[in-house]
Structure formats: structure tokens, C-alpha cells
Amino acid sequence: MSSRLFAISFDAHQPERLAHFWSGVLGLERADDRYDGVALLSGNDAGYRLGFRPSQAQKTAQNRLHFDLTSSSLEEQQETVARALDLGARHADVGQGPDASHVVLADPEGNEFCVLEPGNDFLAGCGFIGALACDGSQAVGYFWSEALGWPLVWDQDEETAIQSPNGGTKITWGGPPLMPDSDKDLHFDLVPDDDQQAEVERLLSLGAKRLDSAHGGDGSVLLADPDGNTFRVLTRR
């Protein structure tokens, strides 16, 4: 028994506007959403969607999760940055320094993301969304490897990374210290392969925690991973 990563979802004050931004940056098409919010087809071998879920949460710190977008050339990197700025992004300072070869931006709702320089061997072949880079512990990397059935592709010096057996985006965790919860962030939406409640129990046995507001209005179950990041176990539809 396991779960499938159905979507990587943004908390969004304006889901339609944010979906329009990311569709324009990434060149993604709209998908029918069987759940609440707006969804885009990621076009990625890892098989997930991008979700934009209505939320009133306010961003209080740098996100724990952000996308690393890849480039095949300096010209492509510059084109991606220019396209994002035209669509409403802004430059962001997360301490990268003036000599950084990657460009840090924030989308119209303040979610940080990086446009990487060409030549990143670790993300070679992963696609345009090369990585979902997460601030998190080694333990949470192990948890998500077991939860999704994605093998570890990096495990060194408390840094971990997993990748779908089909390829595509890597999910990485940078090890301690853990940044504070930003309240408004990106989250995982899972769909169980079989019974929802049985899958919830399996995830709890792996180290997930129940939340006080355990059920969402759409029948989803809200849990937190070992680092306290909220995620949803959706109903099978």
C-alpha cells in the first residue's frame, strides 16, 4: 500500500491569478481539478500536478519549499527570468549574495523560486522543474521516500533527495537547522492507491502526525510530516 503524489500545491489568496503566473512561466496547460482549487498539468515524468488551493494563511517567513528551475544555457536562464518578471515576479533576497550564479525570484504572492544557471549535473535530465528544494531534516527525507515509494538518490551529510522511479523532478532536503514554518507555503497532496483510512494509518506508522483539524471540507485528511509540514491525503475519485 502506498500513496501517489497527486499535486504539489500552493496556498493561494488568488488561485486563478497564481495559476496563470505559473502556467505562463512554465508553459503548462490547465487540468480538470477533481478537488478544490485550480490545477496545472506539470508535464513532468514524476507525474504530479501543480495545485493552487484557496487559503487565507499569511506568509510570515521564507518558504520551506521552493522550485529550482533548470536552464540549458545562459540565454535560456535570462529568458526564463525575463518572462517571470513580465508576468509579475520580483527579485528576492534570501541571502544568496551578489556573486550567485542562480537568480532568486518570488511569484506574485511571494513564493520564492530559483532559476538555475546551466551545467547543474545533479538535476540533469530532471526537466524544467528540476527540483523541489525543501528545508528539512534527514528524517523527513526518509519519511517521504517510504510514503511515496520514491528511492533515495542522495543521502549524505544529513542532506537527502528522492526521485520518482519514472524520473522527473527531484525532491531534496537540506538538513538542519530547520527554518520556522512560513504558514503560507507549498504542500503535498497525496492520493492513496487503495483505502484512504488504511493509508492514513500507514503514514502515521511512518511518523506522520494527526492535526486537530484532521479533515478538510473535500473529504481529505490533513496530516503533518515529521518536520511539521502539513499535507493532505485526498479521497480516491
Short mmCIF file of C-alpha atoms in Angstrom, two decimals:
data_model
loop_
_atom_site.label_atom_id
_atom_site.label_comp_id
_atom_site.label_asym_id
_atom_site.label_seq_id
_atom_site.Cartn_x
_atom_site.Cartn_y
_atom_site.Cartn_z
CA MET A 1 0.00 0.00 0.00
CA SER A 2 1.26 3.48 -0.83
CA SER A 3 0.30 6.95 -1.97
CA ARG A 4 0.76 8.73 -5.26
CA LEU A 5 1.94 12.35 -5.30
CA PHE A 6 -1.09 13.89 -6.97
CA ALA A 7 -0.07 17.53 -6.68
CA ILE A 8 2.42 19.97 -5.24
CA SER A 9 0.04 22.70 -4.14
CA PHE A 10 0.45 26.36 -3.31
CA ASP A 11 -1.53 28.13 -0.60
CA ALA A 12 -3.08 30.90 -2.71
CA HIS A 13 -5.05 34.03 -1.90
CA GLN A 14 -5.95 34.25 -5.61
CA PRO A 15 -5.68 30.74 -7.08
CA GLU A 16 -6.62 31.75 -10.63
CA ARG A 17 -4.07 34.56 -10.75
CA LEU A 18 -1.29 32.42 -9.32
CA ALA A 19 -2.10 29.55 -11.69
CA HIS A 20 -1.96 31.99 -14.60
CA PHE A 21 1.51 33.14 -13.49
CA TRP A 22 2.95 29.63 -13.20
CA SER A 23 1.27 28.49 -16.41
CA GLY A 24 2.98 31.36 -18.21
CA VAL A 25 6.39 30.79 -16.65
CA LEU A 26 6.41 27.03 -17.18
CA GLY A 27 4.25 26.74 -20.29
CA LEU A 28 1.78 24.41 -18.59
CA GLU A 29 -1.81 23.62 -19.53
CA ARG A 30 -4.83 23.78 -17.25
CA ALA A 31 -6.08 20.47 -15.84
CA ASP A 32 -9.53 19.44 -14.67
CA ASP A 33 -9.44 19.57 -10.86
CA ARG A 34 -11.49 16.94 -9.06
CA TYR A 35 -10.69 18.66 -5.78
CA ASP A 36 -10.91 22.28 -4.63
CA GLY A 37 -8.79 24.92 -6.34
CA VAL A 38 -7.05 25.16 -9.70
CA ALA A 39 -4.59 22.69 -11.23
CA LEU A 40 -1.99 22.62 -13.99
CA LEU A 41 -0.54 19.56 -15.70
CA SER A 42 3.15 19.53 -14.80
CA GLY A 43 4.21 17.70 -17.97
CA ASN A 44 6.83 16.03 -15.78
CA ASP A 45 7.87 12.39 -15.65
CA ALA A 46 7.32 12.44 -11.87
CA GLY A 47 3.59 12.56 -12.64
CA TYR A 48 2.31 15.24 -10.27
CA ARG A 49 0.25 18.36 -10.96
CA LEU A 50 0.64 21.89 -9.67
CA GLY A 51 -2.27 22.84 -7.44
CA PHE A 52 -3.42 26.25 -6.23
CA ARG A 53 -5.64 25.94 -3.17
CA PRO A 54 -7.60 28.85 -1.69
CA SER A 55 -6.10 29.87 1.63
CA GLN A 56 -6.25 32.84 3.98
CA ALA A 57 -2.86 31.98 5.53
CA GLN A 58 -0.40 34.87 5.65
CA LYS A 59 3.25 34.40 4.69
CA THR A 60 5.40 35.06 7.77
CA ALA A 61 8.84 33.82 6.66
CA GLN A 62 10.76 32.39 3.73
CA ASN A 63 9.06 29.30 2.33
CA ARG A 64 10.42 25.92 3.39
CA LEU A 65 9.71 24.59 -0.11
CA HIS A 66 10.63 26.17 -3.42
CA PHE A 67 11.15 25.18 -7.05
CA ASP A 68 14.54 25.14 -8.76
CA LEU A 69 14.06 25.73 -12.49
CA THR A 70 16.79 24.49 -14.80
CA SER A 71 18.43 26.15 -17.82
CA SER A 72 20.26 24.68 -20.77
CA SER A 73 22.11 27.93 -21.49
CA LEU A 74 22.69 31.39 -20.07
CA GLU A 75 20.31 32.73 -22.71
CA GLU A 76 17.55 30.37 -21.56
CA GLN A 77 18.16 31.37 -17.93
CA GLN A 78 17.82 35.04 -18.86
CA GLU A 79 14.67 34.33 -20.91
CA THR A 80 13.05 32.50 -18.01
CA VAL A 81 13.85 35.35 -15.62
CA ALA A 82 12.54 37.96 -18.06
CA ARG A 83 9.34 36.00 -18.68
CA ALA A 84 8.70 35.60 -14.96
CA LEU A 85 9.28 39.31 -14.30
CA ASP A 86 6.90 40.24 -17.12
CA LEU A 87 4.23 38.02 -15.56
CA GLY A 88 4.55 39.66 -12.13
CA ALA A 89 7.54 38.11 -10.36
CA ARG A 90 10.09 40.20 -8.47
CA HIS A 91 13.67 39.68 -7.43
CA ALA A 92 14.07 38.25 -3.91
CA ASP A 93 16.94 38.30 -1.42
CA VAL A 94 17.30 35.10 0.60
CA GLY A 95 20.95 35.70 1.41
CA GLN A 96 22.33 34.42 -1.90
CA GLY A 97 24.86 37.25 -2.26
CA PRO A 98 25.79 39.34 -5.30
CA ASP A 99 28.04 36.68 -6.86
CA ALA A 100 25.38 33.95 -7.03
CA SER A 101 25.05 32.41 -10.49
CA HIS A 102 21.41 31.46 -9.90
CA VAL A 103 18.61 34.03 -9.81
CA VAL A 104 16.16 34.12 -6.92
CA LEU A 105 12.66 35.40 -7.66
CA ALA A 106 9.32 35.49 -5.89
CA ASP A 107 5.97 34.94 -7.58
CA PRO A 108 3.07 37.44 -7.23
CA GLU A 109 2.17 36.01 -3.80
CA GLY A 110 5.74 35.98 -2.50
CA ASN A 111 6.65 32.31 -3.05
CA GLU A 112 10.37 32.13 -3.70
CA PHE A 113 11.86 30.14 -6.59
CA CYS A 114 15.26 29.86 -8.24
CA VAL A 115 16.25 29.95 -11.90
CA LEU A 116 19.47 27.96 -12.02
CA GLU A 117 22.44 28.52 -14.26
CA PRO A 118 23.25 25.86 -16.91
CA GLY A 119 25.52 22.94 -16.06
CA ASN A 120 23.82 21.59 -12.92
CA ASP A 121 24.81 17.92 -13.18
CA PHE A 122 22.69 16.84 -10.21
CA LEU A 123 19.49 17.94 -11.96
CA ALA A 124 20.48 16.80 -15.46
CA GLY A 125 17.53 15.07 -17.13
CA CYS A 126 15.04 16.13 -14.43
CA GLY A 127 13.13 18.55 -16.67
CA PHE A 128 12.40 22.28 -16.41
CA ILE A 129 11.23 21.89 -12.79
CA GLY A 130 14.49 20.28 -11.79
CA ALA A 131 13.88 20.13 -8.06
CA LEU A 132 11.50 20.94 -5.30
CA ALA A 133 14.10 22.12 -2.78
CA CYS A 134 12.92 21.76 0.81
CA ASP A 135 14.27 22.92 4.12
CA GLY A 136 14.09 19.77 6.20
CA SER A 137 15.73 17.03 8.19
CA GLN A 138 17.22 13.74 7.08
CA ALA A 139 14.36 12.00 8.89
CA VAL A 140 11.75 13.76 6.78
CA GLY A 141 13.58 12.73 3.60
CA TYR A 142 13.41 9.11 4.78
CA PHE A 143 9.72 9.55 5.64
CA TRP A 144 8.79 10.80 2.17
CA SER A 145 10.85 8.11 0.48
CA GLU A 146 8.78 5.48 2.30
CA ALA A 147 5.49 7.37 1.94
CA LEU A 148 5.74 7.77 -1.84
CA GLY A 149 7.85 4.73 -2.70
CA TRP A 150 10.43 7.03 -4.31
CA PRO A 151 14.01 5.82 -3.80
CA LEU A 152 16.70 7.93 -2.21
CA VAL A 153 19.05 9.32 -4.86
CA TRP A 154 21.17 11.30 -2.37
CA ASP A 155 21.89 10.71 1.32
CA GLN A 156 24.98 12.44 2.62
CA ASP A 157 25.85 14.86 5.46
CA GLU A 158 22.16 14.88 6.56
CA GLU A 159 21.09 16.05 3.10
CA THR A 160 18.66 13.77 1.24
CA ALA A 161 16.92 13.63 -2.12
CA ILE A 162 14.32 11.35 -3.65
CA GLN A 163 13.08 10.89 -7.19
CA SER A 164 10.20 9.03 -8.79
CA PRO A 165 11.20 5.72 -10.40
CA ASN A 166 9.87 7.31 -13.60
CA GLY A 167 12.33 10.21 -13.35
CA GLY A 168 11.45 13.90 -13.37
CA THR A 169 11.65 16.42 -10.54
CA LYS A 170 13.84 15.54 -7.56
CA ILE A 171 12.66 16.45 -4.07
CA THR A 172 15.57 17.49 -1.86
CA TRP A 173 16.04 18.32 1.83
CA GLY A 174 18.97 20.40 3.03
CA GLY A 175 19.35 19.15 6.60
CA PRO A 176 19.44 21.17 9.84
CA PRO A 177 18.85 23.78 11.08
CA LEU A 178 15.15 23.87 10.23
CA MET A 179 13.65 27.21 9.24
CA PRO A 180 10.47 28.36 11.02
CA ASP A 181 7.14 27.43 9.48
CA SER A 182 6.20 30.15 6.98
CA ASP A 183 2.44 29.42 7.44
CA LYS A 184 1.74 30.11 3.73
CA ASP A 185 3.78 27.64 1.66
CA LEU A 186 3.70 24.69 -0.74
CA HIS A 187 2.26 21.33 0.32
CA PHE A 188 1.95 17.76 -0.92
CA ASP A 189 -1.44 16.34 -1.96
CA LEU A 190 -1.47 12.54 -1.95
CA VAL A 191 -3.95 10.08 -3.44
CA PRO A 192 -3.97 6.62 -1.84
CA ASP A 193 -3.70 3.57 -4.05
CA ASP A 194 -6.42 1.90 -2.03
CA ASP A 195 -8.43 2.69 1.13
CA GLN A 196 -7.90 6.23 2.43
CA GLN A 197 -8.12 5.39 6.13
CA ALA A 198 -5.76 2.44 5.82
CA GLU A 199 -3.26 4.68 4.06
CA VAL A 200 -3.60 7.32 6.78
CA GLU A 201 -2.77 4.67 9.37
CA ARG A 202 0.28 3.60 7.35
CA LEU A 203 1.53 7.17 7.15
CA LEU A 204 1.02 7.60 10.89
CA SER A 205 3.09 4.47 11.48
CA LEU A 206 5.89 6.03 9.39
CA GLY A 207 5.98 9.13 11.60
CA ALA A 208 3.21 11.44 10.38
CA LYS A 209 1.05 13.25 12.95
CA ARG A 210 -2.66 13.91 13.09
CA LEU A 211 -3.74 17.55 13.14
CA ASP A 212 -6.53 18.98 15.28
CA SER A 213 -8.45 19.94 12.14
CA ALA A 214 -7.98 16.46 10.77
CA HIS A 215 -10.48 16.59 7.91
CA GLY A 216 -10.76 19.06 5.06
CA GLY A 217 -14.10 20.06 3.58
CA ASP A 218 -13.45 17.94 0.49
CA GLY A 219 -13.09 14.70 2.46
CA SER A 220 -9.30 14.91 2.60
CA VAL A 221 -7.38 14.04 5.75
CA LEU A 222 -4.85 16.59 6.99
CA LEU A 223 -1.59 15.29 8.44
CA ALA A 224 1.85 16.69 9.23
CA ASP A 225 5.15 15.05 8.34
CA PRO A 226 7.93 14.59 10.96
CA ASP A 227 9.10 18.20 10.42
CA GLY A 228 5.59 19.57 10.94
CA ASN A 229 4.76 20.31 7.28
CA THR A 230 1.07 19.91 6.55
CA PHE A 231 -0.04 17.60 3.72
CA ARG A 232 -3.34 16.18 2.52
CA VAL A 233 -4.44 12.62 1.87
CA LEU A 234 -7.20 13.01 -0.69
CA THR A 235 -10.13 10.72 -1.36
CA ARG A 236 -9.94 8.44 -4.38
CA ARG A 237 -12.31 9.72 -7.09
#
